[in-house]
């Protein structure tokens, strides 16, 4: 299992320190939430931040684009050093083409579904992706409550993956705590994004340990 701390809840004035701390504490990816003020009501991190943090960690930079028409920004994120670029199926009319764009940049490609979007909408591209991100909150902000009805989608994806012999990772994002991680793990998720649970804690390393422990005991 992989823990991907979301730096949306990190201390932006001490990003390097926070990233190094979670890397040392056993994080597997650094999750970067890019929001455009249009697809979601928030403005956050862009390719300039990805470029700035790239030299300070060996961990893959897992970039979650909450951006309308993400095609416009895929080359910039790739150039900045993104290792994974995930785009919302709701944000483009051309999900297949946009995923190909990511792959042409030699970056791992992920597709994301909102809590109100069904797995069926992404079935045609599941053979093309390296990662599927299931949102367990409506995107836009850290610190929201987990939406339990999304868990069944993880099960469906795990089932399709097995049946078709696909290899995508299943990532879950939003409201992940030591109380919610277990049901996601049990449903078949592999990568767990956590923002406020980790960076809101007084001991980030312990928080990561607690998440891993809680996921193990299912
Ligand atoms: C929400 C973002 C998440 C967010 C998670 O739009 O995609 O990555 O930072 O934050 P928590 O773990 O606090 O729900
Ligand atoms: Zn995210």
PDB file of N, CA, C and O and ligand atoms in Angstrom, residues 6 8-9 31 33 35 64 66 135 137-144 173-176 193-197, ligand 1:
ATOM      1  N   UNK A   6      -1.029  14.805   0.643  1.00  0.00           N
ATOM      2  CA  UNK A   6      -1.405  15.933  -0.213  1.00  0.00           C
ATOM      3  C   UNK A   6      -0.826  17.209   0.381  1.00  0.00           C
ATOM      4  O   UNK A   6      -1.207  17.621   1.485  1.00  0.00           O
ATOM      5  N   UNK A   8      -1.467  20.070  -0.254  1.00  0.00           N
ATOM      6  CA  UNK A   8      -2.450  21.143  -0.121  1.00  0.00           C
ATOM      7  C   UNK A   8      -2.583  21.561   1.344  1.00  0.00           C
ATOM      8  O   UNK A   8      -2.853  22.731   1.640  1.00  0.00           O
ATOM      9  N   UNK A   9      -2.382  20.608   2.255  1.00  0.00           N
ATOM     10  CA  UNK A   9      -2.501  20.927   3.690  1.00  0.00           C
ATOM     11  C   UNK A   9      -1.149  21.158   4.352  1.00  0.00           C
ATOM     12  O   UNK A   9      -1.071  21.277   5.576  1.00  0.00           O
ATOM     13  N   UNK A  31       1.486  14.075  -3.364  1.00  0.00           N
ATOM     14  CA  UNK A  31       0.266  14.407  -4.107  1.00  0.00           C
ATOM     15  C   UNK A  31       0.144  15.923  -4.234  1.00  0.00           C
ATOM     16  O   UNK A  31       0.129  16.648  -3.236  1.00  0.00           O
ATOM     17  N   UNK A  33      -2.137  18.962  -5.631  1.00  0.00           N
ATOM     18  CA  UNK A  33      -3.491  19.309  -6.060  1.00  0.00           C
ATOM     19  C   UNK A  33      -3.483  20.633  -6.817  1.00  0.00           C
ATOM     20  O   UNK A  33      -3.300  21.703  -6.214  1.00  0.00           O
ATOM     21  N   UNK A  35      -5.585  23.335  -8.821  1.00  0.00           N
ATOM     22  CA  UNK A  35      -6.974  23.793  -9.004  1.00  0.00           C
ATOM     23  C   UNK A  35      -6.987  25.131  -9.740  1.00  0.00           C
ATOM     24  O   UNK A  35      -6.142  25.987  -9.465  1.00  0.00           O
ATOM     25  N   UNK A  64      -2.579  15.927  -9.438  1.00  0.00           N
ATOM     26  CA  UNK A  64      -4.027  15.785  -9.599  1.00  0.00           C
ATOM     27  C   UNK A  64      -4.561  17.109 -10.139  1.00  0.00           C
ATOM     28  O   UNK A  64      -4.624  18.097  -9.407  1.00  0.00           O
ATOM     29  N   UNK A  66      -7.263  19.465 -11.152  1.00  0.00           N
ATOM     30  CA  UNK A  66      -8.682  19.833 -11.095  1.00  0.00           C
ATOM     31  C   UNK A  66      -8.817  21.101 -11.934  1.00  0.00           C
ATOM     32  O   UNK A  66      -8.949  22.218 -11.418  1.00  0.00           O
ATOM     33  N   UNK A 135     -12.518   9.879  -6.245  1.00  0.00           N
ATOM     34  CA  UNK A 135     -12.698  10.954  -5.263  1.00  0.00           C
ATOM     35  C   UNK A 135     -13.717  10.522  -4.209  1.00  0.00           C
ATOM     36  O   UNK A 135     -14.818  10.070  -4.541  1.00  0.00           O
ATOM     37  N   UNK A 137     -14.436  12.831  -1.774  1.00  0.00           N
ATOM     38  CA  UNK A 137     -15.054  14.116  -1.421  1.00  0.00           C
ATOM     39  C   UNK A 137     -15.278  14.830  -2.757  1.00  0.00           C
ATOM     40  O   UNK A 137     -14.679  14.456  -3.768  1.00  0.00           O
ATOM     41  N   UNK A 138     -16.118  15.861  -2.751  1.00  0.00           N
ATOM     42  CA  UNK A 138     -16.198  16.701  -3.944  1.00  0.00           C
ATOM     43  C   UNK A 138     -14.944  17.554  -3.967  1.00  0.00           C
ATOM     44  O   UNK A 138     -14.572  18.156  -2.950  1.00  0.00           O
ATOM     45  N   UNK A 139     -14.237  17.582  -5.118  1.00  0.00           N
ATOM     46  CA  UNK A 139     -12.927  18.223  -5.128  1.00  0.00           C
ATOM     47  C   UNK A 139     -13.019  19.727  -4.885  1.00  0.00           C
ATOM     48  O   UNK A 139     -14.039  20.351  -5.145  1.00  0.00           O
ATOM     49  N   UNK A 140     -11.927  20.289  -4.388  1.00  0.00           N
ATOM     50  CA  UNK A 140     -11.860  21.737  -4.184  1.00  0.00           C
ATOM     51  C   UNK A 140     -11.136  22.128  -2.913  1.00  0.00           C
ATOM     52  O   UNK A 140     -10.425  23.117  -2.895  1.00  0.00           O
ATOM     53  N   UNK A 141     -11.334  21.343  -1.867  1.00  0.00           N
ATOM     54  CA  UNK A 141     -10.768  21.733  -0.570  1.00  0.00           C
ATOM     55  C   UNK A 141     -10.326  20.515   0.224  1.00  0.00           C
ATOM     56  O   UNK A 141     -10.921  19.440   0.090  1.00  0.00           O
ATOM     57  N   UNK A 142      -9.312  20.719   1.048  1.00  0.00           N
ATOM     58  CA  UNK A 142      -8.914  19.693   1.996  1.00  0.00           C
ATOM     59  C   UNK A 142      -9.842  19.731   3.199  1.00  0.00           C
ATOM     60  O   UNK A 142     -10.632  20.670   3.361  1.00  0.00           O
ATOM     61  N   UNK A 143      -9.769  18.701   4.029  1.00  0.00           N
ATOM     62  CA  UNK A 143     -10.479  18.708   5.307  1.00  0.00           C
ATOM     63  C   UNK A 143     -11.968  18.438   5.238  1.00  0.00           C
ATOM     64  O   UNK A 143     -12.683  18.737   6.183  1.00  0.00           O
ATOM     65  N   UNK A 144     -12.465  17.876   4.138  1.00  0.00           N
ATOM     66  CA  UNK A 144     -13.897  17.571   4.045  1.00  0.00           C
ATOM     67  C   UNK A 144     -14.164  16.138   4.523  1.00  0.00           C
ATOM     68  O   UNK A 144     -13.248  15.328   4.644  1.00  0.00           O
ATOM     69  N   UNK A 173      -8.990   9.515  -2.689  1.00  0.00           N
ATOM     70  CA  UNK A 173      -8.600  10.875  -2.301  1.00  0.00           C
ATOM     71  C   UNK A 173      -9.779  11.617  -1.681  1.00  0.00           C
ATOM     72  O   UNK A 173     -10.814  11.793  -2.320  1.00  0.00           O
ATOM     73  N   UNK A 174      -9.587  12.048  -0.422  1.00  0.00           N
ATOM     74  CA  UNK A 174     -10.586  12.886   0.234  1.00  0.00           C
ATOM     75  C   UNK A 174     -11.120  12.271   1.516  1.00  0.00           C
ATOM     76  O   UNK A 174     -11.693  11.177   1.497  1.00  0.00           O
ATOM     77  N   UNK A 175     -10.874  12.929   2.622  1.00  0.00           N
ATOM     78  CA  UNK A 175     -11.412  12.460   3.897  1.00  0.00           C
ATOM     79  C   UNK A 175     -10.781  11.178   4.410  1.00  0.00           C
ATOM     80  O   UNK A 175     -11.393  10.456   5.201  1.00  0.00           O
ATOM     81  N   UNK A 176      -9.559  10.886   3.974  1.00  0.00           N
ATOM     82  CA  UNK A 176      -8.896   9.654   4.439  1.00  0.00           C
ATOM     83  C   UNK A 176      -8.306   9.885   5.837  1.00  0.00           C
ATOM     84  O   UNK A 176      -7.514  10.811   6.049  1.00  0.00           O
ATOM     85  N   UNK A 193      -4.467   8.952  -0.601  1.00  0.00           N
ATOM     86  CA  UNK A 193      -4.092  10.362  -0.451  1.00  0.00           C
ATOM     87  C   UNK A 193      -4.615  10.840   0.898  1.00  0.00           C
ATOM     88  O   UNK A 193      -5.757  10.543   1.256  1.00  0.00           O
ATOM     89  N   UNK A 194      -3.789  11.558   1.625  1.00  0.00           N
ATOM     90  CA  UNK A 194      -4.270  12.160   2.873  1.00  0.00           C
ATOM     91  C   UNK A 194      -3.587  13.503   3.051  1.00  0.00           C
ATOM     92  O   UNK A 194      -2.361  13.608   2.954  1.00  0.00           O
ATOM     93  N   UNK A 195      -4.398  14.523   3.275  1.00  0.00           N
ATOM     94  CA  UNK A 195      -3.881  15.874   3.454  1.00  0.00           C
ATOM     95  C   UNK A 195      -3.978  16.317   4.888  1.00  0.00           C
ATOM     96  O   UNK A 195      -3.004  16.298   5.648  1.00  0.00           O
ATOM     97  N   UNK A 196      -5.196  16.693   5.303  1.00  0.00           N
ATOM     98  CA  UNK A 196      -5.362  17.256   6.647  1.00  0.00           C
ATOM     99  C   UNK A 196      -5.032  16.240   7.742  1.00  0.00           C
ATOM    100  O   UNK A 196      -4.522  16.609   8.791  1.00  0.00           O
ATOM    101  N   UNK A 197      -5.280  14.952   7.484  1.00  0.00           N
ATOM    102  CA  UNK A 197      -4.996  13.958   8.526  1.00  0.00           C
ATOM    103  C   UNK A 197      -3.496  13.941   8.846  1.00  0.00           C
ATOM    104  O   UNK A 197      -3.109  13.815  10.001  1.00  0.00           O
TER     105      UNK A 197
HETATM  106  C1  LIG B   1      -9.448  17.699  -2.691  1.00  0.00           C
HETATM  107  C2  LIG B   1      -8.048  17.258  -3.007  1.00  0.00           C
HETATM  108  C3  LIG B   1      -7.460  16.359  -1.992  1.00  0.00           C
HETATM  109  C4  LIG B   1      -7.327  16.987  -0.647  1.00  0.00           C
HETATM  110  C5  LIG B   1      -7.430  15.914   0.370  1.00  0.00           C
HETATM  111  O1  LIG B   1      -9.972  18.390  -3.761  1.00  0.00           O
HETATM  112  O2  LIG B   1      -8.009  16.563  -4.243  1.00  0.00           O
HETATM  113  O3  LIG B   1      -6.233  15.809  -2.419  1.00  0.00           O
HETATM  114  O4  LIG B   1      -6.146  17.695  -0.453  1.00  0.00           O
HETATM  115  O5  LIG B   1      -7.468  16.492   1.623  1.00  0.00           O
HETATM  116  P1  LIG B   1      -8.022  15.708   2.883  1.00  0.00           P
HETATM  117  O6  LIG B   1      -7.161  14.477   3.054  1.00  0.00           O
HETATM  118  O7  LIG B   1      -7.858  16.692   3.966  1.00  0.00           O
HETATM  119  O8  LIG B   1      -9.445  15.346   2.589  1.00  0.00           O
END
